[in-house]
mmCIF file of C-alpha atoms in Angstrom:
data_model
loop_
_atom_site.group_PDB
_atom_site.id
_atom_site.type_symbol
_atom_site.label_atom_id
_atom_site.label_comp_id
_atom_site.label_asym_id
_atom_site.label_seq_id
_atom_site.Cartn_x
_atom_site.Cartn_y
_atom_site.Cartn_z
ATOM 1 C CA UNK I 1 107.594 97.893 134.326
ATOM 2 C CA UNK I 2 105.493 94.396 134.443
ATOM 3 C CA UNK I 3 105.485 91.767 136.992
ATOM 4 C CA UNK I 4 103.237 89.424 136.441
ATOM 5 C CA UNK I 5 99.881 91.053 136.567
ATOM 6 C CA UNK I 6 101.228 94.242 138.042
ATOM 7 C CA UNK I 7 102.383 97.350 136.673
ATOM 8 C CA UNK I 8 104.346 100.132 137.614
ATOM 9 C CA UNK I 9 105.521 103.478 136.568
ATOM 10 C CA UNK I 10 109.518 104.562 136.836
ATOM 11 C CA UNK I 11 110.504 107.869 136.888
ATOM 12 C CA UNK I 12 113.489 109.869 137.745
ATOM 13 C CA UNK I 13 115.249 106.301 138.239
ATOM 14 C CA UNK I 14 112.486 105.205 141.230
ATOM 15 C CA UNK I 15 109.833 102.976 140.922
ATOM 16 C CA UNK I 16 106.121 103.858 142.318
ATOM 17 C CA UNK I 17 104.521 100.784 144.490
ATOM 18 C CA UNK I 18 102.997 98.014 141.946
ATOM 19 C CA UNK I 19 99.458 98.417 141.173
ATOM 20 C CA UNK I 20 97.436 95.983 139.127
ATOM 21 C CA UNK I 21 95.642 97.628 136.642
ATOM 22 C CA UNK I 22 92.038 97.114 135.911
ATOM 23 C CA UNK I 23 91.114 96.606 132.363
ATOM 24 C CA UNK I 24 93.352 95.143 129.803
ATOM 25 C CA UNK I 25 93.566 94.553 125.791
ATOM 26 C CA UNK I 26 91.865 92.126 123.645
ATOM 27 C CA UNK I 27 93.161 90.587 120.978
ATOM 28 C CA UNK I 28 92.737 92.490 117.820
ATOM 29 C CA UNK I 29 92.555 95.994 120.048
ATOM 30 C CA UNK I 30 93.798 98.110 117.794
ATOM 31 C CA UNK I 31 96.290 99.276 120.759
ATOM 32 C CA UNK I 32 97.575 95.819 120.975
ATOM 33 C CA UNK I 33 100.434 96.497 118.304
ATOM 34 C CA UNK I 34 101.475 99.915 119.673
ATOM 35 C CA UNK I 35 102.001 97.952 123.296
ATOM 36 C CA UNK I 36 103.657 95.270 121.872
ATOM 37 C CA UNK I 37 105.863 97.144 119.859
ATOM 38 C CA UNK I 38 107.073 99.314 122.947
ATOM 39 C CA UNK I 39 107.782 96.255 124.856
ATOM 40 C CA UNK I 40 109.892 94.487 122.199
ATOM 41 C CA UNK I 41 111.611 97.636 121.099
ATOM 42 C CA UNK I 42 113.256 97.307 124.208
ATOM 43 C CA UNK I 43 114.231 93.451 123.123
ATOM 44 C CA UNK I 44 115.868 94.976 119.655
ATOM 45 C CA UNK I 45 117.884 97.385 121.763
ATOM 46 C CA UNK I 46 119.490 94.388 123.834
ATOM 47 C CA UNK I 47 119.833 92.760 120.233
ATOM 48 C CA UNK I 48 122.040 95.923 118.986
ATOM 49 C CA UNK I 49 123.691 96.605 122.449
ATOM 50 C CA UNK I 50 125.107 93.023 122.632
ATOM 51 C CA UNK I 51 126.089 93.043 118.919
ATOM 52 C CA UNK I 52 128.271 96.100 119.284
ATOM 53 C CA UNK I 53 129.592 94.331 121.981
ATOM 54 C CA UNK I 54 130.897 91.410 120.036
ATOM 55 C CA UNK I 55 128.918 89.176 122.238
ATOM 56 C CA UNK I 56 126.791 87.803 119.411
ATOM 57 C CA UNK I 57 127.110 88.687 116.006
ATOM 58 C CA UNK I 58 124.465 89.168 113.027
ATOM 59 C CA UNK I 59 125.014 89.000 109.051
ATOM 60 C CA UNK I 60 127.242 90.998 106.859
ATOM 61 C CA UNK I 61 129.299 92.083 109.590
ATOM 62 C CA UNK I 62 131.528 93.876 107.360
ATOM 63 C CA UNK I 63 128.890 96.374 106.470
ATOM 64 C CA UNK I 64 127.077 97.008 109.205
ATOM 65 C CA UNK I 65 128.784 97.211 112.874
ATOM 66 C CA UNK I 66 127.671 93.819 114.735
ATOM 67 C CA UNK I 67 125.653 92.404 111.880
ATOM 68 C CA UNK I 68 122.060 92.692 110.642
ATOM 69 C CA UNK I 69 120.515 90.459 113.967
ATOM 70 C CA UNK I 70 116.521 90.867 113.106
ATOM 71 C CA UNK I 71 114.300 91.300 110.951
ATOM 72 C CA UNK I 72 110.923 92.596 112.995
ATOM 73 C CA UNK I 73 107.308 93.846 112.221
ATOM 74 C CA UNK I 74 104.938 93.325 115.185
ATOM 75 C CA UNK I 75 105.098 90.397 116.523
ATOM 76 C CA UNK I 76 106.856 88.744 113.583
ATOM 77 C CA UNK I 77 110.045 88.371 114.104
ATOM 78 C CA UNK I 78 112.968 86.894 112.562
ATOM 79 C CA UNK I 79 116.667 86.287 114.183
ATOM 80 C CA UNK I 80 119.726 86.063 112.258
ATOM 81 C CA UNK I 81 123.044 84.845 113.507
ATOM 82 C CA UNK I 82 125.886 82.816 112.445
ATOM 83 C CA UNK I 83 126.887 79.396 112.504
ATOM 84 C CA UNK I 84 128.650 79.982 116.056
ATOM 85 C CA UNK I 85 127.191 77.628 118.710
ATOM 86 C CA UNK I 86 128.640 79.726 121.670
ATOM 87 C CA UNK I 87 127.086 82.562 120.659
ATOM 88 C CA UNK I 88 123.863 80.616 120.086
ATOM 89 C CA UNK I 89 124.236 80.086 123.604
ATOM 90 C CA UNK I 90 124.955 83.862 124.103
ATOM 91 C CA UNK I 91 121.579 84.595 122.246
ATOM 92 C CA UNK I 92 118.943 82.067 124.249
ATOM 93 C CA UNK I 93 120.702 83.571 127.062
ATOM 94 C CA UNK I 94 119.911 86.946 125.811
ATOM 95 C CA UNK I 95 116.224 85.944 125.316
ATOM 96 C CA UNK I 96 116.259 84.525 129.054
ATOM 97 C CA UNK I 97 116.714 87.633 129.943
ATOM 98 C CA UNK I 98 114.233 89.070 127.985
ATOM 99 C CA UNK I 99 111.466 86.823 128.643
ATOM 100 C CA UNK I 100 112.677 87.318 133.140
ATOM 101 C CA UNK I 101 112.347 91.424 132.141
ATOM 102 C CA UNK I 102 109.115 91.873 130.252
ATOM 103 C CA UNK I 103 106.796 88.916 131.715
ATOM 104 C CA UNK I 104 106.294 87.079 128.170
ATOM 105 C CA UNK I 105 107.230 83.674 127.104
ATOM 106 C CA UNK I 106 108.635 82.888 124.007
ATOM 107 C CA UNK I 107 106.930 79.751 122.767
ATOM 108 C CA UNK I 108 109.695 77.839 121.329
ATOM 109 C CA UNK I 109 107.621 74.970 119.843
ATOM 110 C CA UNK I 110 106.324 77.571 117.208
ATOM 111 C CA UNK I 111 109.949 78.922 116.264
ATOM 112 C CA UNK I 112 111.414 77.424 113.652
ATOM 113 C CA UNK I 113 115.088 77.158 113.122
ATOM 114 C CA UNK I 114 116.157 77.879 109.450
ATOM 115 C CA UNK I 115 119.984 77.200 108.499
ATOM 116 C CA UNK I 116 121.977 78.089 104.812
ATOM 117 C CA UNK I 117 125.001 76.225 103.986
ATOM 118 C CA UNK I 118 125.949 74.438 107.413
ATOM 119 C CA UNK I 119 125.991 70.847 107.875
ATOM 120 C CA UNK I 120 123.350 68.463 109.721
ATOM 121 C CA UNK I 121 125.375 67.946 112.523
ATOM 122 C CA UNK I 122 125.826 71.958 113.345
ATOM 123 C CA UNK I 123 121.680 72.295 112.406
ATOM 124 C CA UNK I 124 120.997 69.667 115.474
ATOM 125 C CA UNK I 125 123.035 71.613 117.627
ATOM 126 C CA UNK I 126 121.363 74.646 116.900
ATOM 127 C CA UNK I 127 118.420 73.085 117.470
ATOM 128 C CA UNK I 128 119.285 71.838 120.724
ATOM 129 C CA UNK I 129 120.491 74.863 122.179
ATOM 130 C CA UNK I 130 117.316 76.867 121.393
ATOM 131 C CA UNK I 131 114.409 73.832 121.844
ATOM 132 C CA UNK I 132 113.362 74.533 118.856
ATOM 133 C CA UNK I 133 112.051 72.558 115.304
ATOM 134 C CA UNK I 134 114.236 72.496 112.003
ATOM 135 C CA UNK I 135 112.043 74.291 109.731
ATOM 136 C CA UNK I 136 112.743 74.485 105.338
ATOM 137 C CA UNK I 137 112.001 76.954 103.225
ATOM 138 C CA UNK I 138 109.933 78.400 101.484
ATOM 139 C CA UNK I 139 108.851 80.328 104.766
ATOM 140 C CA UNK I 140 106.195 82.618 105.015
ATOM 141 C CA UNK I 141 106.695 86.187 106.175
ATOM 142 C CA UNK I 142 104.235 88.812 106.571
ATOM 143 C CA UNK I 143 102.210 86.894 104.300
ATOM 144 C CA UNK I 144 105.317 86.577 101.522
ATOM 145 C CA UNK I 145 106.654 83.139 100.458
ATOM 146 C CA UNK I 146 110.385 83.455 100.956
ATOM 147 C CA UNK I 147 112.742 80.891 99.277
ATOM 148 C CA UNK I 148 116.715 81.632 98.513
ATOM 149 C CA UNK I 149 115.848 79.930 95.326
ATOM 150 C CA UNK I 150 112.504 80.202 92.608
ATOM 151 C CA UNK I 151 109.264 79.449 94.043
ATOM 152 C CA UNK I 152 107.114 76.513 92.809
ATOM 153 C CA UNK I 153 103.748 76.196 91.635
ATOM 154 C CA UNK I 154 102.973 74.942 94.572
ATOM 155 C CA UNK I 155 104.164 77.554 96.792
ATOM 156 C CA UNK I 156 102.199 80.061 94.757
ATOM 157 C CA UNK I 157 99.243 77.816 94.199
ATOM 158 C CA UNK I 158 97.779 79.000 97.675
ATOM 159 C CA UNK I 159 97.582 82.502 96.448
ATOM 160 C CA UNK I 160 95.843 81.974 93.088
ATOM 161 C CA UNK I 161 93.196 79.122 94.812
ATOM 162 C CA UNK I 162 92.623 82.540 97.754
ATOM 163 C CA UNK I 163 91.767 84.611 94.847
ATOM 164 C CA UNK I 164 89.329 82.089 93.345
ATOM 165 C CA UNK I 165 87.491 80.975 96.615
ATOM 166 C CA UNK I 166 86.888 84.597 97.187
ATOM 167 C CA UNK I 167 84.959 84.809 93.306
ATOM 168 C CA UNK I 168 84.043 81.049 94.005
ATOM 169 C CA UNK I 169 81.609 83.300 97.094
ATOM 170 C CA UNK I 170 80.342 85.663 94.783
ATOM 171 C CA UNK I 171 77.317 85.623 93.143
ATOM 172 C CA UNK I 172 77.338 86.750 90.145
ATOM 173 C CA UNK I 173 73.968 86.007 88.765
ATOM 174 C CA UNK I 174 72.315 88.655 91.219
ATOM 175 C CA UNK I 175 74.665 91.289 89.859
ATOM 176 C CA UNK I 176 74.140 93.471 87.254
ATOM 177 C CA UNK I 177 76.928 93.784 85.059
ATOM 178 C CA UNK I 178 78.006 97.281 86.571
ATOM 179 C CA UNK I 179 78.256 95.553 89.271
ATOM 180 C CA UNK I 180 80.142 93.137 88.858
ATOM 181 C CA UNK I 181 82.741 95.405 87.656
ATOM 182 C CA UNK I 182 82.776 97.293 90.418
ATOM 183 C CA UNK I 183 83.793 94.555 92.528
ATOM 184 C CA UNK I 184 86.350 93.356 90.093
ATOM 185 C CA UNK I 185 88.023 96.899 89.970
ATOM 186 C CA UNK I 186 87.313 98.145 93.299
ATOM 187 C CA UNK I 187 87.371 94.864 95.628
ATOM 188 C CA UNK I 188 89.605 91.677 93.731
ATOM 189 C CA UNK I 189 92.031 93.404 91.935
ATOM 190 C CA UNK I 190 93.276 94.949 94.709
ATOM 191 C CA UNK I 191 93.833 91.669 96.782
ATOM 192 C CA UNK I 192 96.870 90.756 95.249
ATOM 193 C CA UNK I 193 98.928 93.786 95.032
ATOM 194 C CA UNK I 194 101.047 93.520 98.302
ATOM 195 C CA UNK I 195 101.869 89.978 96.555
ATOM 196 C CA UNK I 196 102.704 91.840 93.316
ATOM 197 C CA UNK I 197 104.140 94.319 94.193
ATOM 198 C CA UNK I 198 107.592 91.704 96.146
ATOM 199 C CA UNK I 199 106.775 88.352 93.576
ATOM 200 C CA UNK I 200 107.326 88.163 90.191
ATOM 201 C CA UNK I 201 103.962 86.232 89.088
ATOM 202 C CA UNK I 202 104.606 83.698 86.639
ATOM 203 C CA UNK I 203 102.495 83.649 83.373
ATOM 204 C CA UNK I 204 100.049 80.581 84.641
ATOM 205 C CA UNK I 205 99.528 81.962 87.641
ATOM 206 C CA UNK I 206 98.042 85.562 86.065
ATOM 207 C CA UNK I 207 96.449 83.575 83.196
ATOM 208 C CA UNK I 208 94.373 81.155 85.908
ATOM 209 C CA UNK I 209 93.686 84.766 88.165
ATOM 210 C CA UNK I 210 92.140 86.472 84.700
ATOM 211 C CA UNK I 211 90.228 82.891 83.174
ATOM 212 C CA UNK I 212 88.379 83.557 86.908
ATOM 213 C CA UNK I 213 87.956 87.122 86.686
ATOM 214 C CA UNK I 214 86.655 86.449 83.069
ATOM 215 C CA UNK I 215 84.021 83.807 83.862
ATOM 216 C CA UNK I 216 82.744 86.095 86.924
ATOM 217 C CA UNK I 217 82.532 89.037 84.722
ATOM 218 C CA UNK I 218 80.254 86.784 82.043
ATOM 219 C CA UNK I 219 78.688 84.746 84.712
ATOM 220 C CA UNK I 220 80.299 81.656 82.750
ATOM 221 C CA UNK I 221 79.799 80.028 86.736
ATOM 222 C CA UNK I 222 78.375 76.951 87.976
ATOM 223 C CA UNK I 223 78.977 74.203 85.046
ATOM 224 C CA UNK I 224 76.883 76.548 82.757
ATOM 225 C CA UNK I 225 79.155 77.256 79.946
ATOM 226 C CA UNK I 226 78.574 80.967 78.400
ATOM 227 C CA UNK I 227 79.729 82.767 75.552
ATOM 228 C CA UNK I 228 82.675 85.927 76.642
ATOM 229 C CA UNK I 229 81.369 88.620 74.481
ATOM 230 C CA UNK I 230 85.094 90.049 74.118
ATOM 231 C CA UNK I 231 88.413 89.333 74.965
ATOM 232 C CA UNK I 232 89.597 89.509 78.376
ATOM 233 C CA UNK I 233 92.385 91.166 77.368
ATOM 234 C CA UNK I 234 90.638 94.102 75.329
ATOM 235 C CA UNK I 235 88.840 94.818 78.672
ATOM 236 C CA UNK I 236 91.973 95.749 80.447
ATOM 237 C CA UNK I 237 92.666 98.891 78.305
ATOM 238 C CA UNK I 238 91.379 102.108 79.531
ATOM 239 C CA UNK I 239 87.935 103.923 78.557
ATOM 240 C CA UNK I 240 89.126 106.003 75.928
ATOM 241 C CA UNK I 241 90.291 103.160 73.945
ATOM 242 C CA UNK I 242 87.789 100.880 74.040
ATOM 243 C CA UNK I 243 87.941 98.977 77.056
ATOM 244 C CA UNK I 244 86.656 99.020 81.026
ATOM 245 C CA UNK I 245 89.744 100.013 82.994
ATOM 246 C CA UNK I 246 89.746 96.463 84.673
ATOM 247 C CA UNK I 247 93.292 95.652 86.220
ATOM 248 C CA UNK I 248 95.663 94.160 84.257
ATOM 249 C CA UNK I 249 97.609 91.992 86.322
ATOM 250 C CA UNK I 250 100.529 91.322 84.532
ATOM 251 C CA UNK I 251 101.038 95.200 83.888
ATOM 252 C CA UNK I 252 100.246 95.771 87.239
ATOM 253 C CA UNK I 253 102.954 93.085 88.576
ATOM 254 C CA UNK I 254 105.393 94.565 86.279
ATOM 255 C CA UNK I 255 105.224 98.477 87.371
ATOM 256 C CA UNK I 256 105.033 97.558 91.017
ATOM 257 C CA UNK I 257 108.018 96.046 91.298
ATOM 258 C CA UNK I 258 109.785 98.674 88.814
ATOM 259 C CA UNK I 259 108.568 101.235 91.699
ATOM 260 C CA UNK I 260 111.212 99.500 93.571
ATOM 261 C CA UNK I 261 114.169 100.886 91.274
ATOM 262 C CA UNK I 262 112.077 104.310 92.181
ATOM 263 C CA UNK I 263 112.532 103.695 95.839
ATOM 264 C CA UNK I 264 115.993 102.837 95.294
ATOM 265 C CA UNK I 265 117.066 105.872 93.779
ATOM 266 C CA UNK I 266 115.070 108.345 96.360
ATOM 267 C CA UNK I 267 115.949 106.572 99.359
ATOM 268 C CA UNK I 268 117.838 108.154 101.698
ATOM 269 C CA UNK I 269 120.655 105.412 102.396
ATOM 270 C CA UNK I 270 118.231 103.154 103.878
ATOM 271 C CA UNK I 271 119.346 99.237 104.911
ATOM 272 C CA UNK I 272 118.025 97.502 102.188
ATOM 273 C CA UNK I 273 119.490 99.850 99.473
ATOM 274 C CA UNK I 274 122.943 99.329 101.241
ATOM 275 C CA UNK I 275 122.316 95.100 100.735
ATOM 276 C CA UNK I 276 121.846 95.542 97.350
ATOM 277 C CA UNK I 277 124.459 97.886 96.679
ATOM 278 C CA UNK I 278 127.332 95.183 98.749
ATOM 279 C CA UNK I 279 125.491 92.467 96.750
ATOM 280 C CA UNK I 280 125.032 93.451 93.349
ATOM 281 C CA UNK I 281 127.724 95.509 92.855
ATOM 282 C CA UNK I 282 125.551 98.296 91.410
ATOM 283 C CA UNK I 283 128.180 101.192 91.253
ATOM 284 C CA UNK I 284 128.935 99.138 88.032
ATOM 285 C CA UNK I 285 128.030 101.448 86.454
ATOM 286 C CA UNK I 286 124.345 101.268 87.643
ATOM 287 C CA UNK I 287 121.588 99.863 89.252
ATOM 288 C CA UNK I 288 120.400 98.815 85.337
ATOM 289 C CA UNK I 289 122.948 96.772 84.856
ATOM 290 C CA UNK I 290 122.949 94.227 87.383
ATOM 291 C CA UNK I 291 123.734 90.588 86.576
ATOM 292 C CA UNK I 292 120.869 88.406 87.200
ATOM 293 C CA UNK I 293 123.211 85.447 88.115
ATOM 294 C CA UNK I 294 122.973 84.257 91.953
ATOM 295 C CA UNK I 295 120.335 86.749 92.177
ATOM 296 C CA UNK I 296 117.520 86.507 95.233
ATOM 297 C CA UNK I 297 114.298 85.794 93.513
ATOM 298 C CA UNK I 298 112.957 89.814 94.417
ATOM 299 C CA UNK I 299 115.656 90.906 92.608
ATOM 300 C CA UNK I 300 115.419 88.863 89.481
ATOM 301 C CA UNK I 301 112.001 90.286 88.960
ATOM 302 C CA UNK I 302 112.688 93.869 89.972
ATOM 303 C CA UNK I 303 115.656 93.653 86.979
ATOM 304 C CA UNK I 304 112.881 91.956 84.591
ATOM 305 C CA UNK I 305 110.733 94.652 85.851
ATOM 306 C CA UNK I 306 113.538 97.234 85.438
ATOM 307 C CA UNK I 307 113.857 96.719 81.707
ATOM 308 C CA UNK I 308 110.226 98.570 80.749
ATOM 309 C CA UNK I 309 111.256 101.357 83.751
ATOM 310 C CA UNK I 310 114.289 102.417 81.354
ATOM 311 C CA UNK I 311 111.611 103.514 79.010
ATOM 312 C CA UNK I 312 111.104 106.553 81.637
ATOM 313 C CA UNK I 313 114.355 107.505 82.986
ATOM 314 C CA UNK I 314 116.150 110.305 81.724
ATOM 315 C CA UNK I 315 119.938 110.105 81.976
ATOM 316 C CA UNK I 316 122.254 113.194 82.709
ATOM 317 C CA UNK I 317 125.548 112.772 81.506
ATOM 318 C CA UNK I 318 127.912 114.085 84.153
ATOM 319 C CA UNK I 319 131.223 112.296 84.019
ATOM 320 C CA UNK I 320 130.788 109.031 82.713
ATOM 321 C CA UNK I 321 130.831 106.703 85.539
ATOM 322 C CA UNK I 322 127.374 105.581 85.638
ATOM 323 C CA UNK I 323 126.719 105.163 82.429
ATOM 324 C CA UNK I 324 127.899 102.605 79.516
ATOM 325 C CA UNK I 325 127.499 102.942 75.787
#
């Protein structure tokens, strides 16, 4: 237990005298996210406890008892509830409490408040009651551009210009050409693949990521306009036929989020796989088959991405249900 600068240890139900302990964590510690994480798995508790309770109330309530209420990875952390101002109430009272137990401070002016289908008059409410701004989407989450609907250029723009400052601080004219490969294969085509592997990428965004990998690859830097000696494209194939075994990206995009239909099927009833089950309907008759209409933008390309998975499944016909001719 914390107060303030003191510490102490409970056990058996009694509390030893408060000491103050005598070397702490910096930031970046690698022990910082194991404290945190014991400290605020004590807030998600007080989350569940007073959703079973009825005394607030998360989403899809009718598949999960007391709702889904947060969403939480270190110290990113997002809070769902429904358009219910006395149980917004309920909640900052909840996080009172929270902040009286544990000795932090929730700093309000960097919490956003995000709202879906209520009107402007309910949003200012919200905000009110937790002193918080009114934030829009696209958000960013763990690093991920979230938006209920397709993402812009402009919200993926940031991604592609990371890639090319990081080439943009190469320099290629004191490699040797083995070199640079090893740094595309080893060191930049691995940046993006926690992006890849939860966004579709459209076609101009893996186009512009390639025309840089390209003109690092053949030095073509600096204004000084050289001659590609083969086709970008050729170079993505494997060794035995022909090429360098450089990423391709659009492959790569395309079997990462596939690996998600993978997931799906060995999972063992986790929450996500029951969310798309209640959403999509996928019992009909499978997972294959869902209808892209009023689908979340993940999902659209994990069904585009779905279509070149069939190519490896093997169905078993059992009795019929899951499958249609």
């Amino acid at each position: 237990m914390t107060q303030g600068d003191s510490v102490c240890v409970r056990l058996n139900d009694e509390n030893c005298p408060y000491f103050s302990v005598g070397k702490g964590l910096r930031q970046g510690d690698p022990l910082s996210p194991l404290l945190f994480n014991l400290v605020v798995d004590v807030f998600t508790k007080m989350l569940t406890k007073a959703a079973n309770q009825g005394i607030i109330s998360g989403l899809l309530t009718d598949l999960f008892e007391g709702g889904i209420v947060s969403l939480q990875y270190a110290d990113d952390t997002i809070l769902f509830l429904q358009n219910d101002l006395l149980q917004a109430a309920h909640f900052k009272w909840i996080l009172a409490c929270f902040e009286k137990l544990s000795g932090m401070k929730i700093n309000y002016n960097k919490s956003d408040l995000l709202t879906l289908g209520i009107s402007e008059e309910d949003k200012l409410a919200l905000a009110r009651c937790f002193c918080c701004n009114i934030g829009s989407f696209p958000i960013k989450y763990l690093g991920v551009p979230l938006h209920f609907n397709k993402l812009k250029r402009e919200d993926i723009q940031p991604i592609v210009n990371k890639l090319m400052n990081r080439v943009a601080g190469w320099k290629g004219k004191l490699l040797s050409s083995a070199g640079k490969l090893t740094l595309l294969r080893s060191c930049l085509s691995s940046i993006p693949i926690y992006l890849l592997s939860v966004i579709k990428f459209p076609k101009w965004a893996i186009e512009n990521i390639n025309s840089h990998m390209a003109n690092f690859l053949w030095s073509d830097q600096d204004g000084k306009q050289k001659y590609h000696l083969s086709n970008f494209q050729s170079l993505t194939q494997r060794k035995e036929f022909g090429g360098w075994g450089i990423l391709d990206l659009g492959c790569l995009n395309m079997c990462l989020l596939a690996a998600w239909i993978n997931r799906y099927h060995l999972g063992d009833h986790p929450i996500w796989k029951s969310i798309i089950d209640h959403k999509y309907d996928t019992t009909e008759p499978n997972v294959f088959c869902c209808p892209e209409k009023g689908a979340s933008p993940f999902w659209k390309g994990v069904l585009w991405a779905s279509k070149a998975a069939k190519l490896g499944v093997s169905w078993k016909v059992g009795n019929g249900k899951t499958i249609r001719f």
